[in-house]
Short mmCIF file of C-alpha atoms and ligand atoms in Angstrom, two decimals:
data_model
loop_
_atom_site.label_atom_id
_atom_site.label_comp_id
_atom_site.label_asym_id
_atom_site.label_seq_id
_atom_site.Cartn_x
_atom_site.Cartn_y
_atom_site.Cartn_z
CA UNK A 9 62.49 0.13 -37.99
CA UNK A 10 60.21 2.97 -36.68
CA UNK A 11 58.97 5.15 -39.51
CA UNK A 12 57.53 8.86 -39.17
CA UNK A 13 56.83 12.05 -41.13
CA UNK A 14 57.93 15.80 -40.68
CA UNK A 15 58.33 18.86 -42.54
CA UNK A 16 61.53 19.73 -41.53
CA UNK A 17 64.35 17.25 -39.85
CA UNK A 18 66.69 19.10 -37.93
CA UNK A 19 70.12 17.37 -37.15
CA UNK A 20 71.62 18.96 -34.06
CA UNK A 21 70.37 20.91 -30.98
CA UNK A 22 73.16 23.85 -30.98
CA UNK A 23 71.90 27.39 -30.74
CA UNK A 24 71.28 26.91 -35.01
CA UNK A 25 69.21 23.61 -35.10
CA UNK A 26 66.84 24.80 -31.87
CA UNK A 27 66.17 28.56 -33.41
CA UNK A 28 65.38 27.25 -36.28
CA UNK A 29 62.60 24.62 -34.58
CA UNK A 30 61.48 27.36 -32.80
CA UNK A 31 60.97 29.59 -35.72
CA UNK A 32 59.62 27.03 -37.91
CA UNK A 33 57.07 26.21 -34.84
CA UNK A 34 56.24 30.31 -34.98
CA UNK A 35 55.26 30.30 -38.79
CA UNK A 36 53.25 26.59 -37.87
CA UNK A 37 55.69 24.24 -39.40
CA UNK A 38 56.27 20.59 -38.04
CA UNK A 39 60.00 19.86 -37.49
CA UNK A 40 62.06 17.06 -35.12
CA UNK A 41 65.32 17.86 -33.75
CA UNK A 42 68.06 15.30 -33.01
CA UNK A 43 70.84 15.58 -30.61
CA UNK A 44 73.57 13.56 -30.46
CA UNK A 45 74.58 14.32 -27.06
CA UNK A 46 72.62 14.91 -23.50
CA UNK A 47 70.30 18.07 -22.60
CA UNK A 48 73.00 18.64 -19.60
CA UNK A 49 75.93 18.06 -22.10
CA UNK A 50 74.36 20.77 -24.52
CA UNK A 51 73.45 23.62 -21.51
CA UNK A 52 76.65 23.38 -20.20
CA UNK A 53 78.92 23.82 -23.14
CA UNK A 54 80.25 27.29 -22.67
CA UNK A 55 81.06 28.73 -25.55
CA UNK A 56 80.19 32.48 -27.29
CA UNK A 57 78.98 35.34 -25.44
CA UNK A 58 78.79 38.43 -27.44
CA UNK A 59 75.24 38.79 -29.18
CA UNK A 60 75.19 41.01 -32.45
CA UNK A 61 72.04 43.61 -32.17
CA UNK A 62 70.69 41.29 -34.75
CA UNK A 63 70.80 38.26 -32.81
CA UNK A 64 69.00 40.24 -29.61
CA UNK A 65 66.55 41.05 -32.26
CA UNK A 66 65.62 37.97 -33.66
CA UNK A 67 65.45 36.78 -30.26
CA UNK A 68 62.87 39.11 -29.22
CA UNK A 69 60.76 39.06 -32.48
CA UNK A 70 60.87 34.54 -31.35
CA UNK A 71 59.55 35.97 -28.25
CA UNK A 72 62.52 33.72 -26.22
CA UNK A 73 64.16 36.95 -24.91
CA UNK A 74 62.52 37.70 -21.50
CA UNK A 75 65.58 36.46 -19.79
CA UNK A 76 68.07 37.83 -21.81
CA UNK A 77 66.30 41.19 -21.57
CA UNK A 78 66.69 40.99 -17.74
CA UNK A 79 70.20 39.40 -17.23
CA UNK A 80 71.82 39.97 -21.25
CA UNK A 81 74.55 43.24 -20.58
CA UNK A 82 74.01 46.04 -22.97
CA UNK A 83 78.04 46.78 -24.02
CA UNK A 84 78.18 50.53 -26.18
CA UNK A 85 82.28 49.78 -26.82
CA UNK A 86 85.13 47.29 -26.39
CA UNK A 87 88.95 48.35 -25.49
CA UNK A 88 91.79 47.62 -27.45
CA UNK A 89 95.21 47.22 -25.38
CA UNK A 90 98.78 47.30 -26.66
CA UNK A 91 101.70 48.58 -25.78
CA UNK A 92 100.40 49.23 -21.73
CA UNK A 93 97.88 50.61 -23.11
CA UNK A 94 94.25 50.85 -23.18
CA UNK A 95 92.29 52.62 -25.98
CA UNK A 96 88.23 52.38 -25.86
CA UNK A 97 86.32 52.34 -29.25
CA UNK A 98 82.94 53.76 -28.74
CA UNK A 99 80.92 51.44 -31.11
CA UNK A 100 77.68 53.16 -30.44
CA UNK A 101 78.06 56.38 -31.49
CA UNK A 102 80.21 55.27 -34.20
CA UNK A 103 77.60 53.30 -35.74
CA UNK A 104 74.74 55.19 -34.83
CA UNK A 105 73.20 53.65 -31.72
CA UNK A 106 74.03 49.92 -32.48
CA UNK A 107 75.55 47.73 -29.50
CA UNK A 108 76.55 44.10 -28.38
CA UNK A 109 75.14 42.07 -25.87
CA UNK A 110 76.72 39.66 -23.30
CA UNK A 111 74.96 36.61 -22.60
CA UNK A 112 76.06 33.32 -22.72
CA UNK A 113 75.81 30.88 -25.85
CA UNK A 114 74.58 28.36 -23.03
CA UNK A 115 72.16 30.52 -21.48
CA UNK A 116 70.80 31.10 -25.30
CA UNK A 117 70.66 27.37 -25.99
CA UNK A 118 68.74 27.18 -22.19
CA UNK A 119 65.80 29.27 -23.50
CA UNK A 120 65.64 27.98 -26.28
CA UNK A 121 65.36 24.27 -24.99
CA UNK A 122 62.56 25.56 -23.06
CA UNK A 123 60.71 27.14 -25.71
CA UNK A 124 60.65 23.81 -27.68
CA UNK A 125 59.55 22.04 -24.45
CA UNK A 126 56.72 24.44 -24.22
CA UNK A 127 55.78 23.70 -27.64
CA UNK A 128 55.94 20.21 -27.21
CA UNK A 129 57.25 19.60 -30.57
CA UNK A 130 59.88 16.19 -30.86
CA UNK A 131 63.50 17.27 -29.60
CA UNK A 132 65.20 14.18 -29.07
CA UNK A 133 68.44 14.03 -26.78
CA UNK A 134 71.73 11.51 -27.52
CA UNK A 135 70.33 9.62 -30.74
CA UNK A 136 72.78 7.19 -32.25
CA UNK A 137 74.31 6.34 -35.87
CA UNK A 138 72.28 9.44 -37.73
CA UNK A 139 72.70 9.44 -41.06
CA UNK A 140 71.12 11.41 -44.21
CA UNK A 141 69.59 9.64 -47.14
CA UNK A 142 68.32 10.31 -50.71
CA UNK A 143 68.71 14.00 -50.50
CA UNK A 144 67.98 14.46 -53.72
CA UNK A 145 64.54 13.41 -54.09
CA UNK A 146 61.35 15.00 -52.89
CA UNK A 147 61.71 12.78 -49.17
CA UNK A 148 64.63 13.11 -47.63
CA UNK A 149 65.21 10.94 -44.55
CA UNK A 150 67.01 10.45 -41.56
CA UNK A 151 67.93 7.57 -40.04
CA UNK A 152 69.00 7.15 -36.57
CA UNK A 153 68.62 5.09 -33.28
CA UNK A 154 67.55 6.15 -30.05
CA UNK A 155 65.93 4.38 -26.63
CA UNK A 156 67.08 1.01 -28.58
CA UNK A 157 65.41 1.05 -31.52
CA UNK A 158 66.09 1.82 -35.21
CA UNK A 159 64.32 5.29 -36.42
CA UNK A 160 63.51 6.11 -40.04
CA UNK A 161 62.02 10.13 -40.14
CA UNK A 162 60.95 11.09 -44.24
CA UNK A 163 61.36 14.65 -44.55
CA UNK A 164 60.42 17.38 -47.23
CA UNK A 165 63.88 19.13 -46.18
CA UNK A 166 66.97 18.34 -43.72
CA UNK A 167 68.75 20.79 -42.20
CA UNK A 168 72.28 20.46 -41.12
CA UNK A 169 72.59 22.17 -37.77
CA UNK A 170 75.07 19.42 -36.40
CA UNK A 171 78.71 21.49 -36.26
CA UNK A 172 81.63 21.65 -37.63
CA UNK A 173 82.26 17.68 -37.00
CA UNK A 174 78.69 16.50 -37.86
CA UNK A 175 77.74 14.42 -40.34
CA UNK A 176 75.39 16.36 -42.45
CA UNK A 177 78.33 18.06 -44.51
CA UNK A 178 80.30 14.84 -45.02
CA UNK A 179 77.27 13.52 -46.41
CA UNK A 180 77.42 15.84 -49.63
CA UNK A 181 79.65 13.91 -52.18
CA UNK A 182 82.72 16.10 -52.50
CA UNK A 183 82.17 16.89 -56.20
CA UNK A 184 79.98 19.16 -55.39
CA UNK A 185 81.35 21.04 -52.56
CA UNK A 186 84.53 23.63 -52.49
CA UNK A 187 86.20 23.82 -49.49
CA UNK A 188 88.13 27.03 -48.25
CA UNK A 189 89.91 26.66 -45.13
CA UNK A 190 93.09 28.03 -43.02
CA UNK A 191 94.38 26.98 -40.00
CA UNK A 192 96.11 29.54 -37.34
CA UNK A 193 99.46 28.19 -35.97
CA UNK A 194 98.10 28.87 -32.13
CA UNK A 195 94.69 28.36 -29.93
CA UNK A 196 92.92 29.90 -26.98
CA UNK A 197 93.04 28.87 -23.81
CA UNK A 198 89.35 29.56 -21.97
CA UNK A 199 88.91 30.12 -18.37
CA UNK A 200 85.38 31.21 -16.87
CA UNK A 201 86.03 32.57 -13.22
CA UNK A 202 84.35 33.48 -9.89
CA UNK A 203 85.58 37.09 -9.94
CA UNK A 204 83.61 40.06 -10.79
CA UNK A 205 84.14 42.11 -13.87
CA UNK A 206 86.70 44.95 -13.27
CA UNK A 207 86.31 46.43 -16.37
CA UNK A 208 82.37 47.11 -17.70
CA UNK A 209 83.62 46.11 -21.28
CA UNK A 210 85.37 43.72 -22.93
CA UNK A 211 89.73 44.21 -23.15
CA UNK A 212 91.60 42.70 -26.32
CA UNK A 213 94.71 42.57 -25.83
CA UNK A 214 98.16 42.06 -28.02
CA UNK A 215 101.33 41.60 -25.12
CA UNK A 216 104.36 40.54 -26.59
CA UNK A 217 103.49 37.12 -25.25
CA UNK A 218 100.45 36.97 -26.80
CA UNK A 219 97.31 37.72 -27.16
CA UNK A 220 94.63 37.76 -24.34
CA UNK A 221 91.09 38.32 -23.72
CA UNK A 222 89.26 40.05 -21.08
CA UNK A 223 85.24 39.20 -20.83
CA UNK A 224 82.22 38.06 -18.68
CA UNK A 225 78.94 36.56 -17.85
CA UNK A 226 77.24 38.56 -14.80
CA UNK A 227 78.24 40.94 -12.42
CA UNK A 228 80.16 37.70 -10.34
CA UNK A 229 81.56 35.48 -13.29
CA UNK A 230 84.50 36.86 -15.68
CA UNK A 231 85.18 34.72 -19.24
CA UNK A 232 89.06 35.18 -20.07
CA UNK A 233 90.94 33.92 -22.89
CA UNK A 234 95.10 33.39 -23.77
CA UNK A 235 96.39 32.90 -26.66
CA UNK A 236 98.23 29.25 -26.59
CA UNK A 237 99.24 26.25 -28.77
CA UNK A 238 96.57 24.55 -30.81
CA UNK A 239 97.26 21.56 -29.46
CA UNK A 240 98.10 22.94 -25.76
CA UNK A 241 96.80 20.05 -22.48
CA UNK A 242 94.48 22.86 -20.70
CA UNK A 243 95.41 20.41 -17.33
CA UNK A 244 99.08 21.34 -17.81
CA UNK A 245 97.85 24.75 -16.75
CA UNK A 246 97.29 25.14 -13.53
CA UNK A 247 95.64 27.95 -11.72
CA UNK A 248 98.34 30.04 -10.68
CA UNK A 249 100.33 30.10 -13.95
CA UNK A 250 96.80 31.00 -16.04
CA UNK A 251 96.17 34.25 -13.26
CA UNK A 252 99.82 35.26 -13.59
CA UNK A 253 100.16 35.21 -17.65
CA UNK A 254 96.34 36.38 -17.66
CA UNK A 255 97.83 39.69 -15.21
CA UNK A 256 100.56 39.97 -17.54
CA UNK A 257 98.98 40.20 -20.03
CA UNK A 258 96.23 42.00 -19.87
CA UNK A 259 97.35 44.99 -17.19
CA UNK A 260 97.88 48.62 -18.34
CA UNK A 261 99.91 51.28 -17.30
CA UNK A 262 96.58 53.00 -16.25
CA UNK A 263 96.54 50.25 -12.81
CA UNK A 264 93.81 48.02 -14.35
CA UNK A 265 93.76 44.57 -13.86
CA UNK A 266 91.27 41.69 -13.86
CA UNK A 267 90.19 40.45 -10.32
CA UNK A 268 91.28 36.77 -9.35
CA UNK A 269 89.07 34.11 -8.05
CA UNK A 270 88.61 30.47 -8.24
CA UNK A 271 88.71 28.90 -12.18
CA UNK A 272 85.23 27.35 -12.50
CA UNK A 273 86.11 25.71 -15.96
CA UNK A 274 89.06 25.80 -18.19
CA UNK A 275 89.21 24.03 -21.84
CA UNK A 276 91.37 24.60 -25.30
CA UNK A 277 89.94 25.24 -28.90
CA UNK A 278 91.72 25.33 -31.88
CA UNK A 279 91.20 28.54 -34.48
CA UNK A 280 90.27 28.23 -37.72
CA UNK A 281 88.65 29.46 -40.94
CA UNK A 282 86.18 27.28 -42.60
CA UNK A 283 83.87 27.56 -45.67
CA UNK A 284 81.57 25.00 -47.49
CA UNK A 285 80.33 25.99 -51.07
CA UNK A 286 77.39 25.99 -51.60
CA UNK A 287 75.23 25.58 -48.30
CA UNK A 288 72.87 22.83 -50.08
CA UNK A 289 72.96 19.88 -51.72
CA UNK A 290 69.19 19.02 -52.98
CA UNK A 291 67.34 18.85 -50.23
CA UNK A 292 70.02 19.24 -47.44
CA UNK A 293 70.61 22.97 -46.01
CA UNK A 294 73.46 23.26 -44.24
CA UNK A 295 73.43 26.27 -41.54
CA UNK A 296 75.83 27.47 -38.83
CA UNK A 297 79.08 26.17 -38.15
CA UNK A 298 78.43 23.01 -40.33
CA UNK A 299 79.08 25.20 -43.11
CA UNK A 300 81.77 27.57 -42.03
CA UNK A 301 83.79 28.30 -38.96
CA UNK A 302 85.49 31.62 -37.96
CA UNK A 303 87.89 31.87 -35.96
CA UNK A 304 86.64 33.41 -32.45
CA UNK A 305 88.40 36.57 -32.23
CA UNK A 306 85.72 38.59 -33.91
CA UNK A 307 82.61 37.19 -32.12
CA UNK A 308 81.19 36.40 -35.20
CA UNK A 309 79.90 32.13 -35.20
CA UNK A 310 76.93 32.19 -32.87
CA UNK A 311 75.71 35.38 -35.18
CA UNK A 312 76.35 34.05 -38.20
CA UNK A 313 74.36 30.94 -37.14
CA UNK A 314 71.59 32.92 -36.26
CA UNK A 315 71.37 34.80 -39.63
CA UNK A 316 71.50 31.18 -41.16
CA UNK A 317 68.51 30.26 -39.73
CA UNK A 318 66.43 32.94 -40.29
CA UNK A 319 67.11 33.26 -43.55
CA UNK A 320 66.27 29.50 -44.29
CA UNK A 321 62.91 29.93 -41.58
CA UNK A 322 61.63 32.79 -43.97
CA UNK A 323 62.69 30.55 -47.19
CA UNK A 324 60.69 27.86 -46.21
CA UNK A 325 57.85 29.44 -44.99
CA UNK A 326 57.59 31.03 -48.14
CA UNK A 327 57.97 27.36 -49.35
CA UNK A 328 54.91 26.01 -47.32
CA UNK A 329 52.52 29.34 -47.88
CA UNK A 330 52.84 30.16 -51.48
CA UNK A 331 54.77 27.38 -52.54
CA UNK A 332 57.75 29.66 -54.10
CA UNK A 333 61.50 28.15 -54.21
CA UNK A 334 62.72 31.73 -55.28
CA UNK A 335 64.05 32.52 -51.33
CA UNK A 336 65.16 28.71 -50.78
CA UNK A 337 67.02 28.68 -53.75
CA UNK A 338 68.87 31.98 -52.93
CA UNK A 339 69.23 30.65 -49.71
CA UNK A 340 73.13 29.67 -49.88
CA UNK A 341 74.24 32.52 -51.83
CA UNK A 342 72.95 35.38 -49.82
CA UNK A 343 74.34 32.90 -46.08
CA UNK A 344 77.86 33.33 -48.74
CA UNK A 345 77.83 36.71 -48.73
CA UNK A 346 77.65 37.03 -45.25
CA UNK A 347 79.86 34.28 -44.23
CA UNK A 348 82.64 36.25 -46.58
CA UNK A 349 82.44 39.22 -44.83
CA UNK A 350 82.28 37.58 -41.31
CA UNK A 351 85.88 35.62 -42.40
CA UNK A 352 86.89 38.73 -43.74
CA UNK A 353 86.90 40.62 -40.09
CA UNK A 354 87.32 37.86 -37.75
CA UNK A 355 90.73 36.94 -40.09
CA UNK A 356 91.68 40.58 -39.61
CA UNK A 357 90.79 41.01 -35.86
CA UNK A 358 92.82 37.49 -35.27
CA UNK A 359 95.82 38.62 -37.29
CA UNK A 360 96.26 42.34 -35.83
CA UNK A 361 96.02 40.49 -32.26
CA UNK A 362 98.04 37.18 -32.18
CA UNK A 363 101.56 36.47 -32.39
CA UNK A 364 102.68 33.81 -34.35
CA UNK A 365 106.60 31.93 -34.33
CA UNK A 366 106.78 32.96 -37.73
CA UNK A 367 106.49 36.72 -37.29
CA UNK A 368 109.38 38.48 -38.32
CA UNK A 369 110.94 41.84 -37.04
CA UNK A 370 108.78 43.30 -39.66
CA UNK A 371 105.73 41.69 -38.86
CA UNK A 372 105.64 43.29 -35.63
CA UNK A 373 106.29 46.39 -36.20
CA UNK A 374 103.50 46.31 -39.18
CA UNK A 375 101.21 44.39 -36.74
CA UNK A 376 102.09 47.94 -33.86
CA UNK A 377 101.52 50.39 -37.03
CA UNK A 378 97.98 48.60 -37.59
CA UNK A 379 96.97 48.82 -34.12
CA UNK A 380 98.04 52.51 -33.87
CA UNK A 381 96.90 53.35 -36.84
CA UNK A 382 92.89 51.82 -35.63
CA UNK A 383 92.82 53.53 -32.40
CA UNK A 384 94.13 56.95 -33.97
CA UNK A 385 91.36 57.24 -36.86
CA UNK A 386 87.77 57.68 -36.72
CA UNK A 387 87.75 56.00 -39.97
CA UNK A 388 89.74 52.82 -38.78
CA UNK A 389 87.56 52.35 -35.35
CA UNK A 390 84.17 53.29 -37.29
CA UNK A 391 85.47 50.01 -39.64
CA UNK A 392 85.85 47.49 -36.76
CA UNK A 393 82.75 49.27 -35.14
CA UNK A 394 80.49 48.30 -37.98
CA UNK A 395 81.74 44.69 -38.48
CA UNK A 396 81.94 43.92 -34.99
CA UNK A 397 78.14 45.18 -33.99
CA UNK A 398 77.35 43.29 -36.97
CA UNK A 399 75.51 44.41 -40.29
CA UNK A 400 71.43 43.77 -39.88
CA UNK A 401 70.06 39.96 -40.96
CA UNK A 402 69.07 40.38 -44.51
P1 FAD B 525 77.04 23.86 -32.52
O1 FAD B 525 76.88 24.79 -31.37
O2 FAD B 525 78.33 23.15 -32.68
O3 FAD B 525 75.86 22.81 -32.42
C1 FAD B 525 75.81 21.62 -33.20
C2 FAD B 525 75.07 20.55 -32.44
O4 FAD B 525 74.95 19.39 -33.23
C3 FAD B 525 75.80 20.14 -31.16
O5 FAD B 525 74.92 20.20 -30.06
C4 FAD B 525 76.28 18.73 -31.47
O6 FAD B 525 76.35 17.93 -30.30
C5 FAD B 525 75.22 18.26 -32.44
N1 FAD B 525 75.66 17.17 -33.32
C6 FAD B 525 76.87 16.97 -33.86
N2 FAD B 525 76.87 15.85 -34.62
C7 FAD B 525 75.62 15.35 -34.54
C8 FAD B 525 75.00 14.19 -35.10
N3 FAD B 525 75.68 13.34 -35.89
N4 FAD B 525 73.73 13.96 -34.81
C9 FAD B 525 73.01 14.81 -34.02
N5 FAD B 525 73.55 15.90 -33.45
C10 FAD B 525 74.84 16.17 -33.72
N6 FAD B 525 80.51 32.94 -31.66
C11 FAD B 525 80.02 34.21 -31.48
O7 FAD B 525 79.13 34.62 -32.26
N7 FAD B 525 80.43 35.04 -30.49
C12 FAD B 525 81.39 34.65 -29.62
O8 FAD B 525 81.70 35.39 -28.69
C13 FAD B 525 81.99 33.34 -29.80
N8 FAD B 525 82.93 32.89 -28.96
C14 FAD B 525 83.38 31.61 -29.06
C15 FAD B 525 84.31 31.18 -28.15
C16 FAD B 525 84.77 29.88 -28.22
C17 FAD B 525 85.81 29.43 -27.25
C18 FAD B 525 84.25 28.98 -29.22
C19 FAD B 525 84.71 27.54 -29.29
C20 FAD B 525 83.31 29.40 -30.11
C21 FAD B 525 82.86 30.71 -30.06
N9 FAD B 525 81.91 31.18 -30.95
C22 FAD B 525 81.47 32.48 -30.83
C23 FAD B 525 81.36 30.30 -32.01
C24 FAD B 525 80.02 29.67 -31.61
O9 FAD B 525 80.13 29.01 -30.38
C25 FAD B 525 79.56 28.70 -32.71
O10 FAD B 525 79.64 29.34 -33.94
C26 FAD B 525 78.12 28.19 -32.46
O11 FAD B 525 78.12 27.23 -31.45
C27 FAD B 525 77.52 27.59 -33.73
O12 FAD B 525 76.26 27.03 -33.45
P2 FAD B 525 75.74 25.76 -34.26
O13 FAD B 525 74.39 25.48 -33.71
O14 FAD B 525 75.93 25.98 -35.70
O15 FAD B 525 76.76 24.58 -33.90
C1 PHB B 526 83.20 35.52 -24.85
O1 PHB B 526 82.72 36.30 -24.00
O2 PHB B 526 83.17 34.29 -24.70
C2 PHB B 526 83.86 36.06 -26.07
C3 PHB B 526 83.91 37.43 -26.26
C4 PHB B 526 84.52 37.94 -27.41
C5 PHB B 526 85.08 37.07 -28.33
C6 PHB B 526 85.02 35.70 -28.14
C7 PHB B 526 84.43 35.19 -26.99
O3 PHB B 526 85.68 37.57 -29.43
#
């Protein structure tokens, strides 16, 4: 068994586990990050792609945002379509100047990968058998194996970065966690495309065959979304069917439409709503999805991720310089807080916009009311406005 020493242990290289490396490296302390899967596996996962002002922010304060500066898209509003329908919500002037960005979760992970390179600080690729050990004392450690031999790393603190199906959570007996969770009857279906943007903002969409998203990555490459069955074979569609229910549903009276092209990459995820209570157990911090899970519809994960680890950077710098506990120890409640409200909207955004076999006559008609009802008041659109740019990391 090979033994070392670090501050902080970080389990999983996801956009939470390498910000956090990064931003420990910027206040000077040591960390190792461990990835279960490749470098090539990790940048090529394509995943989230709307950036909360917050997460631009952070970003740039890391000094890891030259390239989203050049190539990130600025977006003032999103559109809301129903009923053949578009309606835009200006987010920016309902929220006083505050936008989204576009940029890809991969893209984000990319910099970031190269940051840590360029500090040379330990980031280890497709390590073996991790586990988490005696989190309750002073050392944590982590044990793992990688380039065939048996690893043992003492910490002063782990941190959980490792996704909803890591192993960092299970590792906390269940006594002490509380588990809130609810499962959507239906999934999206993910497409990323060789067709340039036709609209300049994102398009959600409720059709009566369900719901469907309109998005992007550059000025060439559009990200689109349908609503489908959790447990739907992505193979069993095949290109023609996805452009013809995508056309469906997503065209308004108005003549738009989203260009075809080629389908670059096509996968299913499942939706669901996930909490862990509390995010820490001794000297284990969970952050990101290995704590909670949203389900995608209101853009909300990667950001929530983000304000995770920040908030436990700051708490354990304040740790190392002045030895106070006071922000590490406040550390789950105030991620709470924030998680609530994040499951809060993205629960509401998925609800107004999916349709589900169980609807009745009356659900539908309530589920039309709440959509006209948003794009007819200042008050309703300001609502989704705030939540949806996102409320500043505290
Ligand atoms: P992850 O990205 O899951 O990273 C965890 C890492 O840990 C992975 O690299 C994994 O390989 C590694 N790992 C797992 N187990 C181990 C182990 N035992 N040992 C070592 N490493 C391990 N969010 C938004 O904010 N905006 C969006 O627009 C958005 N859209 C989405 C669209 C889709 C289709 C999906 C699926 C998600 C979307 N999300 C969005 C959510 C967002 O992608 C996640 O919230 C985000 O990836 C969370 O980052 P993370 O670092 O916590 O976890
Ligand atoms: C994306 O561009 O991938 C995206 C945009 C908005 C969402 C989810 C995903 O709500």
């Amino acid at each position: 068994m090979r033994s070392a020493r670090t501050q902080v242990g970080i389990v999983g290289a996801g956009p939470a586990g390498l910000m956090l490396g990064h931003l420990l490296h910027l206040h000077g302390i040591d960390s190792v990050i461990l990835e279960s899967r490749s470098r090539e596996h990790v940048i090529e996962r394509v995943r989230a792609g709307v950036l909360e002002q917050g997460t631009v922010d952070l970003m740039s304060d890391a000094r890891v945002a030259d390239r989203l500066r050049r190539e990130g898209m600025r977006h003032d509003g999103i559109h809301i379509a129903f009923g053949g329908a578009r309606h835009r919500i200006d987010m920016a002037e309902l929220t006083g100047g505050r936008a989204i960005t576009i940029y890809g979760q991969n893209e984000v992970v990319k910099d970031l990968i190269d940051a840590r390179l360029g500090t040379g600080r330990p980031l280890h690729f497709e390590v073996d058998a991790v586990g988490v050990h005696d989190l309750l004392t002073p050392h944590p450690k982590i044990r793992f194996d990688h380039g065939g031999a048996a690893h043992e790393l003492t910490c002063d603190v782990v941190a959980g970065c490792d996704g909803f199906h890591g192993i960092c959570r299970s590792a906390i007996p269940a006594e002490h966690l509380r588990i809130y969770e609810r499962e959507y009857p239906f999934g999206w279906l993910g497409v990323l495309a060789a067709a340039p943007p036709t609209s300049e903002e994102l398009v959600y969409s409720l059709h009566d065959r369900g719901f469907a998203l309109f998005s992007m990555r550059s000025p060439a490459i559009t990200r689109l979304y349908l609503q489908c069955a959790p447990d739907e074979n992505a193979d069993d569609w095949s290109d023609d069917r996805i452009w013809a229910e995508l056309i469906t549903r997503l065209s308004t009276a108005d003549g738009w439409a989203p260009a075809v092209g080629p389908i670059l990459q096509k996968g299913v995820t499942g939706m669901r709503s996930f909490v862990a209570e509390p995010m820490r157990y001794g000297r284990l911090f969970l952050a990101g999805d290995a704590a909670h899970i949203v389900p995608p519809t209101g853009a909300k994960g990667l950001n929530l991720a983000m304000a995770d680890v920040r908030r436990l950077a700051d708490a354990l710098d304040a740790l190392y310089t002045s030895r106070r506990e006071d922000a590490l120890n406040a550390y789950s409640d105030r991620g709470l807080r924030r998680t609530w409200r994040a499951q809060r909207f993205s629960w509401w955004m998925t609800s107004m916009l999916h349709r589900s076999e169980s609807d009745t006559p009356f659900d539908r008609r309530r589920q039309h009311a709440e959509l006209e009802y948003l794009v007819g008041s200042r008050a309703a659109m300001t609502s989704l406005a705030e939540n949806y740019v996102g409320v500043p990391f505290d």
